[in-house]
Amino acid sequence: EIVPGTVLKVIDEKRNLSNPAPPPSPPRPDMSIVAKDVEMQQMKMLHNAPGGVGASIGTDLVLLVYAPWCEFCIEMLPDFNALARGLVDDPSVVVAKLRGDVDRLFCLELGVTSFPAVLAFPRTGGQPFVYGSGNRSTPYLLKFANLACRAAPGAQQMRLAGTASSLSTASSLSTSLLA
């Protein structure tokens, strides 16, 4: 004798066997973490401080100088924000962005001649390093930051959270990244 509901239960069980549930999605990075905004006045004060920007704040600084209307800036922002997310737990580095079209003369003082520009200010002080043209993906931005700020022998390389490699200077990337 067929009990009502039994047939539907058997059909449901078979359907579940032939169409198993999809595997769980990998965890997604927290997309709310983005590069910090730096005010122009704040940057000017740091730039004019003895020892330079990095020495003034006591950490390495990787800075994107951008213009919100620039299509190349808009295109690279996701990779720069991925760098910020990957380094958010590293207290030895700050990843930030500065709207450069507000004061172009000051940007020229920093060595910025076009947008977007990525600068690295080592915590050891001195002049910033300017990223040359080329690939602006997250791994290349990290390599640039390590070349500019952690080139000293024995210096601890910056590593993106969740990666096994620092993507450091040991790779085929040459110092041509530094302008």
PDB file of N, CA, C and O in Angstrom, residues 123-124 146-157 169:
ATOM      1  N   ARG A 123      59.753  54.246   6.089  1.00  0.00           N
ATOM      2  CA  ARG A 123      59.761  54.776   7.459  1.00  0.00           C
ATOM      3  C   ARG A 123      61.149  55.241   7.867  1.00  0.00           C
ATOM      4  O   ARG A 123      61.301  55.950   8.859  1.00  0.00           O
ATOM      5  N   THR A 124      62.162  54.850   7.089  1.00  0.00           N
ATOM      6  CA  THR A 124      63.522  55.307   7.374  1.00  0.00           C
ATOM      7  C   THR A 124      63.747  56.740   6.925  1.00  0.00           C
ATOM      8  O   THR A 124      64.787  57.313   7.205  1.00  0.00           O
ATOM      9  N   ASN A 146      57.718  46.618  -1.447  1.00  0.00           N
ATOM     10  CA  ASN A 146      58.850  45.924  -0.840  1.00  0.00           C
ATOM     11  C   ASN A 146      60.182  46.435  -1.379  1.00  0.00           C
ATOM     12  O   ASN A 146      61.138  46.591  -0.621  1.00  0.00           O
ATOM     13  N   LEU A 147      60.253  46.701  -2.670  1.00  0.00           N
ATOM     14  CA  LEU A 147      61.488  47.249  -3.247  1.00  0.00           C
ATOM     15  C   LEU A 147      61.813  48.616  -2.666  1.00  0.00           C
ATOM     16  O   LEU A 147      62.967  48.916  -2.358  1.00  0.00           O
ATOM     17  N   ALA A 148      60.792  49.437  -2.526  1.00  0.00           N
ATOM     18  CA  ALA A 148      61.005  50.811  -2.067  1.00  0.00           C
ATOM     19  C   ALA A 148      61.257  50.903  -0.567  1.00  0.00           C
ATOM     20  O   ALA A 148      62.093  51.693  -0.133  1.00  0.00           O
ATOM     21  N   CYS A 149      60.548  50.115   0.203  1.00  0.00           N
ATOM     22  CA  CYS A 149      60.576  50.285   1.664  1.00  0.00           C
ATOM     23  C   CYS A 149      61.325  49.194   2.420  1.00  0.00           C
ATOM     24  O   CYS A 149      61.716  49.407   3.562  1.00  0.00           O
ATOM     25  N   ARG A 150      61.530  48.046   1.804  1.00  0.00           N
ATOM     26  CA  ARG A 150      62.117  46.925   2.539  1.00  0.00           C
ATOM     27  C   ARG A 150      63.300  46.311   1.788  1.00  0.00           C
ATOM     28  O   ARG A 150      63.517  45.110   1.831  1.00  0.00           O
ATOM     29  N   ALA A 151      64.077  47.151   1.116  1.00  0.00           N
ATOM     30  CA  ALA A 151      65.178  46.652   0.298  1.00  0.00           C
ATOM     31  C   ALA A 151      66.423  46.306   1.107  1.00  0.00           C
ATOM     32  O   ALA A 151      67.290  45.587   0.636  1.00  0.00           O
ATOM     33  N   ALA A 152      66.514  46.800   2.324  1.00  0.00           N
ATOM     34  CA  ALA A 152      67.704  46.543   3.147  1.00  0.00           C
ATOM     35  C   ALA A 152      67.839  45.051   3.418  1.00  0.00           C
ATOM     36  O   ALA A 152      66.839  44.349   3.614  1.00  0.00           O
ATOM     37  N   PRO A 153      69.069  44.535   3.416  1.00  0.00           N
ATOM     38  CA  PRO A 153      69.266  43.117   3.711  1.00  0.00           C
ATOM     39  C   PRO A 153      68.653  42.754   5.061  1.00  0.00           C
ATOM     40  O   PRO A 153      68.813  43.465   6.047  1.00  0.00           O
ATOM     41  N   GLY A 154      67.912  41.677   5.080  1.00  0.00           N
ATOM     42  CA  GLY A 154      67.286  41.214   6.309  1.00  0.00           C
ATOM     43  C   GLY A 154      65.982  41.892   6.663  1.00  0.00           C
ATOM     44  O   GLY A 154      65.351  41.531   7.657  1.00  0.00           O
ATOM     45  N   ALA A 155      65.566  42.865   5.881  1.00  0.00           N
ATOM     46  CA  ALA A 155      64.306  43.566   6.182  1.00  0.00           C
ATOM     47  C   ALA A 155      63.131  42.608   5.992  1.00  0.00           C
ATOM     48  O   ALA A 155      63.088  41.848   5.034  1.00  0.00           O
ATOM     49  N   GLN A 156      62.186  42.666   6.911  1.00  0.00           N
ATOM     50  CA  GLN A 156      60.993  41.825   6.817  1.00  0.00           C
ATOM     51  C   GLN A 156      60.121  42.321   5.663  1.00  0.00           C
ATOM     52  O   GLN A 156      59.739  43.487   5.629  1.00  0.00           O
ATOM     53  N   GLN A 157      59.812  41.442   4.723  1.00  0.00           N
ATOM     54  CA  GLN A 157      59.008  41.806   3.571  1.00  0.00           C
ATOM     55  C   GLN A 157      57.531  41.913   3.951  1.00  0.00           C
ATOM     56  O   GLN A 157      57.048  41.169   4.803  1.00  0.00           O
ATOM     57  N   THR A 169      61.232  40.955  -3.714  1.00  0.00           N
ATOM     58  CA  THR A 169      62.184  41.318  -4.739  1.00  0.00           C
ATOM     59  C   THR A 169      62.912  40.126  -5.315  1.00  0.00           C
ATOM     60  O   THR A 169      63.612  40.251  -6.297  1.00  0.00           O
TER      61      THR A 169
END
